[in-house]
Amino acid sequence: MKKEILQIALVQFANEGYEGASLGKIAEAVGIKKPSIYAHYAGKDELFLSALTYALERERSHLGCYFKQMKEEPLENLLRGYFNWFIQDLEGNDHMKFILRTMYFPPARLENEIGELINPLFDSMHRHFTRVMRERERRENILYSDDFSSCALAFITVIEGTITELVYSGEAAYLKRYEAVWPIFWRGLVRA
Amino acid sequence: MKKEILQIALVQFANEGYEGASLGKIAEAVGIKKPSIYAHYAGKDELFLSALTYALERERSHLGCYFKQMKEEPLENLLRGYFNWFIQDLEGNDHMKFILRTMYFPPARLENEIGELINPLFDSMHRHFTRVMRERERRENILYSDDFSSCALAFITVIEGTITELVYSGEAAYLKRYEAVWPIFWRGLVRA
DNA sequence: GTTCACCTTCCTAACGGTCGTTAGTCTACT
DNA sequence: AGTAGACTAACGACCGTTAGGAAGGTGAAC
């Protein structure tokens, strides 16, 4: 039951925001009364931060899973495949929406705690891609630049530009952006 | 006074969101009492949509201004300069934050009206950049692809990936992303 | 095996506070 | 005289939260 509350709250927070989501509506969606939530969570803040921690942890393991799965793939497949990785699991869409919404527009009062939760994920993402660039470069020797950190940051930038479109317009527009930006990005990344 | 209310409301909506911003706090920031707002706006919804219309109109003229100013510049300068164009005027930061927040995470009840307001701006942005790509290509003959629409979409994707970082982390991180992504994007866009 | 205390988890009722909104009034300028 | 724009007062609705109690399960003591 505790987990059901969390998962439903996560969806509500993703679509309505911290202020817009209400414990009453969450409870109703779960099928219980509002005060019953307090048997599991100390209050709205704790529920929110628990949902965020859960979504981040799931995303982190998701990420590690992907890198493990693509360990032997060439760089091009690894980067390109990452675009499809998101739209694979459907409920991950709500998770990503929740994370993006919370990191871009956090409720002011929880800004510090949220930053301490979210920043590590994006740091680790950056480190992962930096390492991958360096390792693959040693194997494949194709990159134009040897500033792997910048290359990784550029990739993350492109990823975020397309993901926001996934949140905004849905999968079709997302794929259109991917098809537009990927060939250009890849051409710019590797040697002529 | 009507305009003062609107501008202060815009900042509040940008930083707190539709649900998070309250008419009481807006009135206080303006220096009047809450019900006085109703002498100028029919309610919270109208104030919100007025602020959005204002921000969009200002952004649209801002955009037109930029293209006029860069009419004779080569494509590289025109695209590259666009990254600096945002951080030029400081209050534009709140405008952009407001627009992005509203387009990505609109209050559910106003979603349709908001879409009808925002979509034209991004359509016009896409058309502008598509036209610029085509015109400059005729002059400079440097682009790798002749799918100008896709090139424009790719550029907008990169822009959005960096702008979201401007909203999230501020100017320093924004510039870092720009410096990472621009050389790669430009190399991928033009012929070797 | 029964009893009893305890804990969990749900409930109803209600609190204080804030929200957006309306009614009605006063003031000042046209 | 009339209108625009500010005010005070107050409305009902909803918010997060707390108090207090009922139902059910668990586990130790007898």
XYZ file of C-alpha atoms (C1' of nucleotides) in Angstrom:
444
model
C 0.000 0.000 0.000
C 2.836 2.367 0.876
C 4.334 1.776 -2.547
C 0.989 2.241 -4.292
C 0.624 5.635 -2.662
C 4.114 6.562 -3.792
C 3.605 5.495 -7.376
C 0.297 7.274 -7.758
C 1.684 10.354 -6.050
C 4.586 10.282 -8.506
C 2.237 10.468 -11.468
C 0.229 13.254 -9.854
C 3.350 15.248 -9.025
C 4.618 14.742 -12.575
C 1.445 16.072 -14.174
C 0.264 18.681 -11.649
C 3.456 19.772 -9.924
C 4.093 19.960 -6.212
C 1.574 22.707 -5.523
C -0.972 21.432 -8.034
C -1.096 17.867 -6.716
C -3.228 17.416 -3.622
C -3.180 14.696 -0.994
C -6.932 14.412 -1.359
C -6.766 13.537 -5.034
C -3.850 11.186 -4.458
C -5.744 9.368 -1.720
C -8.817 9.155 -3.906
C -6.810 7.661 -6.760
C -5.323 5.109 -4.373
C -8.743 4.304 -2.959
C -8.238 5.499 0.621
C -9.032 8.625 2.604
C -6.703 11.558 2.842
C -5.561 11.200 6.477
C -4.638 7.553 5.875
C -1.618 8.754 3.961
C -0.178 9.937 7.263
C 0.068 6.345 8.451
C 2.801 5.897 5.820
C 4.331 9.330 5.268
C 4.954 12.180 7.684
C 3.472 14.730 5.304
C 3.364 16.032 1.776
C 7.051 16.950 1.757
C 8.192 13.482 2.757
C 5.891 11.884 0.203
C 7.253 14.171 -2.482
C 10.889 13.564 -1.610
C 10.271 9.812 -1.330
C 8.734 9.781 -4.791
C 11.685 11.763 -6.124
C 14.212 9.445 -4.496
C 12.394 6.457 -5.945
C 12.261 7.910 -9.444
C 15.933 8.887 -9.335
C 17.048 5.507 -8.072
C 15.051 3.768 -10.775
C 16.538 6.049 -13.401
C 20.026 5.465 -12.095
C 19.707 1.695 -12.263
C 18.071 2.097 -15.652
C 21.140 3.969 -16.808
C 23.588 1.440 -15.392
C 21.577 -1.305 -17.025
C 21.899 0.376 -20.389
C 25.659 0.787 -20.199
C 26.092 -2.810 -19.137
C 23.916 -4.013 -21.989
C 25.811 -1.937 -24.555
C 29.261 -2.762 -23.215
C 30.487 -4.270 -26.463
C 28.661 -2.050 -28.909
C 30.541 0.569 -30.926
C 30.152 4.177 -29.825
C 27.708 5.078 -32.570
C 25.249 2.384 -31.557
C 25.661 3.184 -27.887
C 24.869 6.864 -28.306
C 22.202 6.424 -30.931
C 20.473 3.662 -29.013
C 20.185 5.894 -25.999
C 17.482 7.893 -27.754
C 15.302 4.817 -28.013
C 16.056 3.712 -24.493
C 13.718 6.300 -23.018
C 10.604 5.532 -24.945
C 11.007 1.811 -24.303
C 9.266 1.517 -20.980
C 6.067 3.476 -20.841
C 5.830 4.319 -17.187
C 9.345 5.699 -17.384
C 7.784 8.620 -19.223
C 6.059 9.774 -16.059
C 9.280 9.267 -14.128
C 11.226 11.402 -16.563
C 8.531 14.046 -16.596
C 8.574 14.130 -12.817
C 12.357 14.394 -12.660
C 12.584 17.089 -15.325
C 9.773 19.124 -13.823
C 11.293 18.882 -10.375
C 14.807 19.775 -11.442
C 13.828 22.691 -13.664
C 11.070 24.086 -11.487
C 11.470 22.819 -7.944
C 9.154 24.026 -5.177
C 11.167 26.885 -3.706
C 11.114 25.601 -0.146
C 12.686 22.229 -1.023
C 15.130 23.556 -3.600
C 18.290 22.642 -1.678
C 17.274 19.102 -0.773
C 16.101 18.499 -4.324
C 19.380 19.706 -5.750
C 21.294 17.334 -3.509
C 19.167 14.472 -4.778
C 19.153 15.275 -8.473
C 22.618 16.649 -9.134
C 24.404 13.359 -8.424
C 22.352 11.617 -11.090
C 23.339 14.091 -13.755
C 26.921 14.132 -12.572
C 27.005 10.368 -12.865
C 25.395 10.582 -16.285
C 28.101 12.993 -17.382
C 30.838 10.794 -15.945
C 29.394 7.707 -17.616
C 29.351 9.304 -21.037
C 32.762 10.882 -20.573
C 34.234 7.486 -19.688
C 32.489 5.825 -22.608
C 33.830 8.425 -25.017
C 37.375 7.887 -23.757
C 37.185 4.098 -23.805
C 35.613 3.881 -27.241
C 38.050 6.414 -28.631
C 40.923 4.188 -27.595
C 39.273 1.270 -29.371
C 37.819 2.960 -32.435
C 39.916 6.118 -32.855
C 37.208 8.087 -34.628
C 36.449 11.162 -32.522
C 37.239 14.594 -33.858
C 37.922 16.103 -30.435
C 39.862 14.655 -27.511
C 37.923 16.733 -24.983
C 35.768 13.827 -23.911
C 34.082 15.768 -21.153
C 32.869 18.396 -23.613
C 31.711 15.740 -26.045
C 29.707 14.105 -23.297
C 28.214 17.436 -22.261
C 27.254 18.153 -25.864
C 25.565 14.781 -26.096
C 23.632 15.370 -22.892
C 22.560 18.765 -24.216
C 21.175 17.192 -27.360
C 19.485 14.484 -25.317
C 17.783 17.037 -23.117
C 16.664 19.075 -26.095
C 14.910 16.041 -27.517
C 13.562 14.723 -24.219
C 11.859 17.986 -23.390
C 10.048 17.589 -26.683
C 9.025 14.096 -25.593
C 7.454 15.578 -22.482
C 5.892 18.432 -24.408
C 4.577 16.869 -27.605
C 4.879 13.136 -27.264
C 6.672 10.368 -29.072
C 6.081 11.350 -32.699
C 7.589 14.822 -32.326
C 10.387 13.308 -30.251
C 11.356 10.923 -33.032
C 11.223 13.725 -35.568
C 13.669 15.754 -33.531
C 15.888 12.748 -33.043
C 16.020 12.091 -36.776
C 16.801 15.734 -37.430
C 19.521 16.182 -34.846
C 21.280 12.837 -34.720
C 22.928 12.808 -38.185
C 24.235 16.320 -37.647
C 25.502 15.592 -34.164
C 27.245 12.400 -35.171
C 28.862 13.990 -38.233
C 30.177 16.765 -36.003
C 31.468 14.366 -33.397
C 33.620 12.105 -35.564
C 36.463 12.801 -37.943
C 35.635 13.482 -41.553
C -0.862 50.021 -12.977
C -2.443 47.322 -15.119
C 0.913 46.697 -16.755
C 2.741 46.663 -13.426
C 0.410 43.940 -12.183
C 1.038 41.953 -15.335
C 4.808 42.220 -15.173
C 5.007 41.266 -11.517
C 2.559 38.442 -12.068
C 4.730 37.212 -14.914
C 7.752 36.906 -12.628
C 5.688 35.149 -9.980
C 4.205 32.721 -12.480
C 7.664 32.040 -13.877
C 9.155 31.170 -10.498
C 6.204 29.604 -8.669
C 4.050 28.219 -11.455
C 0.355 28.757 -11.961
C -0.751 26.970 -8.815
C 2.173 28.182 -6.727
C 1.710 31.873 -7.485
C -1.028 33.565 -5.482
C -2.956 36.741 -6.193
C -2.278 37.845 -2.635
C 1.476 37.767 -3.064
C 1.236 39.398 -6.487
C -0.875 42.223 -5.060
C 1.523 42.650 -2.181
C 4.488 42.874 -4.540
C 2.644 45.476 -6.599
C 1.731 47.401 -3.478
C -2.056 47.026 -3.596
C -4.640 44.760 -1.989
C -5.711 41.496 -3.505
C -9.233 42.435 -4.660
C -7.904 45.484 -6.493
C -6.554 43.153 -9.138
C -10.116 42.482 -10.176
C -10.481 46.088 -11.310
C -8.043 45.166 -14.116
C -8.394 41.444 -14.710
C -11.423 39.187 -14.561
C -9.573 36.583 -12.511
C -6.432 34.527 -12.128
C -6.916 32.773 -15.452
C -7.178 35.983 -17.424
C -4.172 37.453 -15.652
C -2.182 34.334 -16.408
C -3.160 34.225 -20.068
C -2.544 37.969 -20.424
C 0.940 37.557 -18.992
C 1.565 34.667 -21.350
C 0.329 36.612 -24.369
C 2.536 39.522 -23.375
C 5.625 37.364 -22.929
C 5.028 35.585 -26.237
C 4.477 38.812 -28.130
C 7.638 40.277 -26.681
C 9.565 37.151 -27.571
C 8.181 37.195 -31.079
C 9.227 40.789 -31.703
C 12.539 39.999 -30.060
C 13.012 37.220 -32.580
C 12.035 39.370 -35.553
C 14.391 42.045 -34.313
C 17.259 39.576 -34.236
C 16.714 38.350 -37.775
C 16.494 41.890 -39.064
C 19.673 42.844 -37.262
C 21.555 39.826 -38.642
C 20.209 40.123 -42.165
C 23.618 40.496 -43.754
C 25.591 38.212 -41.464
C 26.797 34.830 -42.694
C 24.912 31.782 -41.416
C 27.559 30.833 -38.869
C 27.370 34.201 -37.124
C 23.603 34.236 -37.276
C 23.204 30.856 -35.619
C 26.056 31.238 -33.177
C 24.955 34.713 -32.151
C 21.534 33.397 -31.283
C 22.966 31.721 -28.201
C 24.101 35.073 -26.851
C 20.898 36.792 -27.799
C 19.024 35.261 -24.873
C 21.310 36.256 -22.070
C 21.539 39.811 -23.382
C 18.510 41.313 -21.718
C 18.138 40.248 -18.147
C 14.394 40.424 -17.690
C 14.040 38.249 -20.771
C 15.277 35.434 -18.555
C 12.070 35.511 -16.556
C 10.076 35.676 -19.775
C 11.801 32.615 -21.165
C 11.438 30.765 -17.887
C 7.741 31.584 -17.857
C 7.249 30.474 -21.445
C 9.195 27.247 -21.028
C 7.496 26.369 -17.773
C 4.087 27.052 -19.261
C 4.651 25.111 -22.457
C 6.193 22.069 -20.823
C 3.997 21.937 -17.748
C 0.801 23.877 -18.398
C -1.964 23.969 -15.814
C -4.197 21.148 -17.030
C -7.356 23.229 -17.232
C -5.861 25.803 -19.617
C -3.835 23.354 -21.695
C -5.727 23.921 -24.945
C -5.725 27.712 -24.837
C -2.055 27.714 -23.905
C -1.195 25.457 -26.808
C -2.971 27.766 -29.217
C -0.933 30.667 -27.896
C 2.478 29.026 -27.739
C 2.543 26.761 -30.771
C 2.457 29.616 -33.293
C 5.598 31.104 -31.782
C 7.546 27.915 -32.183
C 6.127 27.321 -35.618
C 7.247 30.780 -36.619
C 10.641 30.129 -35.062
C 10.954 26.963 -37.107
C 9.875 28.772 -40.275
C 12.316 31.587 -39.653
C 15.269 29.284 -39.267
C 14.209 27.111 -42.189
C 14.014 30.170 -44.428
C 17.350 31.448 -43.175
C 18.999 28.109 -43.884
C 17.652 28.090 -47.425
C 18.585 31.695 -48.170
C 22.075 31.440 -46.757
C 22.670 28.157 -48.515
C 21.951 29.841 -51.836
C 24.483 32.526 -50.970
C 27.160 30.531 -49.205
C 26.695 26.966 -50.468
C 28.147 25.314 -47.395
C 25.436 23.099 -45.878
C 25.873 19.358 -45.859
C 22.165 18.611 -46.079
C 19.522 20.224 -48.259
C 16.732 19.343 -45.848
C 16.529 22.825 -44.427
C 13.524 22.058 -42.280
C 15.380 19.274 -40.512
C 18.450 21.444 -40.071
C 16.314 24.129 -38.470
C 14.650 21.578 -36.208
C 18.041 20.251 -35.159
C 19.182 23.764 -34.354
C 16.073 24.448 -32.271
C 16.654 21.179 -30.427
C 20.180 22.214 -29.510
C 18.945 25.661 -28.502
C 16.349 24.167 -26.194
C 18.845 21.781 -24.657
C 21.056 24.707 -23.718
C 18.276 27.069 -22.679
C 16.832 24.596 -20.224
C 20.250 24.580 -18.615
C 20.096 28.372 -18.454
C 16.850 28.094 -16.516
C 18.172 25.297 -14.348
C 21.732 26.291 -13.502
C 22.254 29.841 -14.692
C 24.496 31.578 -17.138
C 27.837 29.917 -16.384
C 26.563 26.396 -17.000
C 24.677 27.656 -20.046
C 27.854 29.013 -21.618
C 29.671 25.788 -20.845
C 27.039 23.800 -22.690
C 27.089 26.228 -25.558
C 30.863 25.930 -25.902
C 30.591 22.151 -25.800
C 27.776 21.717 -28.280
C 28.307 24.514 -30.801
C 31.551 23.307 -32.461
C 30.112 19.827 -32.865
C 26.807 21.061 -34.204
C 28.403 23.432 -36.695
C 30.882 20.806 -37.931
C 27.986 18.439 -38.485
C 25.912 21.028 -40.289
C 28.379 22.124 -42.947
C 30.314 20.238 -45.570
C 33.718 18.945 -44.683
C -5.536 -22.300 23.483
C -6.961 -18.345 25.368
C -5.989 -13.809 26.777
C -4.115 -9.506 26.629
C -1.223 -5.773 25.127
C 0.515 -3.714 21.215
C 1.070 -2.038 16.674
C -0.396 -1.096 12.124
C -3.671 0.848 9.171
C -7.635 2.579 8.128
C -11.488 5.720 9.345
C -14.462 10.197 10.736
C -14.354 14.791 12.353
C -12.475 18.879 12.586
C -8.827 22.490 12.891
C -6.474 26.714 11.136
C -5.002 28.689 7.143
C -4.902 30.171 2.381
C -6.955 30.322 -1.870
C -9.800 32.829 -5.633
C -13.686 35.523 -5.768
C -17.677 38.793 -4.797
C -20.246 42.601 -2.649
C -20.359 46.936 -1.306
C -18.104 51.399 -0.253
C -15.157 55.384 -0.478
C -12.283 58.582 -3.127
C -10.622 61.221 -6.795
C -10.577 62.682 -11.285
C -13.236 63.711 -15.663
C -22.969 63.257 -12.147
C -20.386 59.587 -13.358
C -16.713 56.528 -13.790
C -12.319 54.207 -12.646
C -9.720 52.299 -9.227
C -8.623 51.607 -4.874
C -10.354 49.806 -0.339
C -12.617 46.568 3.738
C -15.170 42.590 4.796
C -16.415 38.328 4.040
C -17.777 34.192 1.376
C -17.213 29.155 0.228
C -13.913 25.882 -1.184
C -9.970 23.496 -0.638
C -5.535 22.817 1.438
C -2.271 20.129 4.714
C -2.532 18.460 9.099
C -3.974 16.532 13.745
C -6.849 14.083 17.192
C -9.030 10.190 18.384
C -11.095 5.938 17.667
C -12.364 1.247 15.261
C -10.744 -3.035 13.057
C -7.477 -6.484 12.431
C -3.192 -8.901 12.930
C 0.958 -10.366 15.750
C 3.287 -12.355 19.405
C 4.364 -13.197 24.092
C 2.402 -14.776 28.807
C -0.387 -17.706 31.173
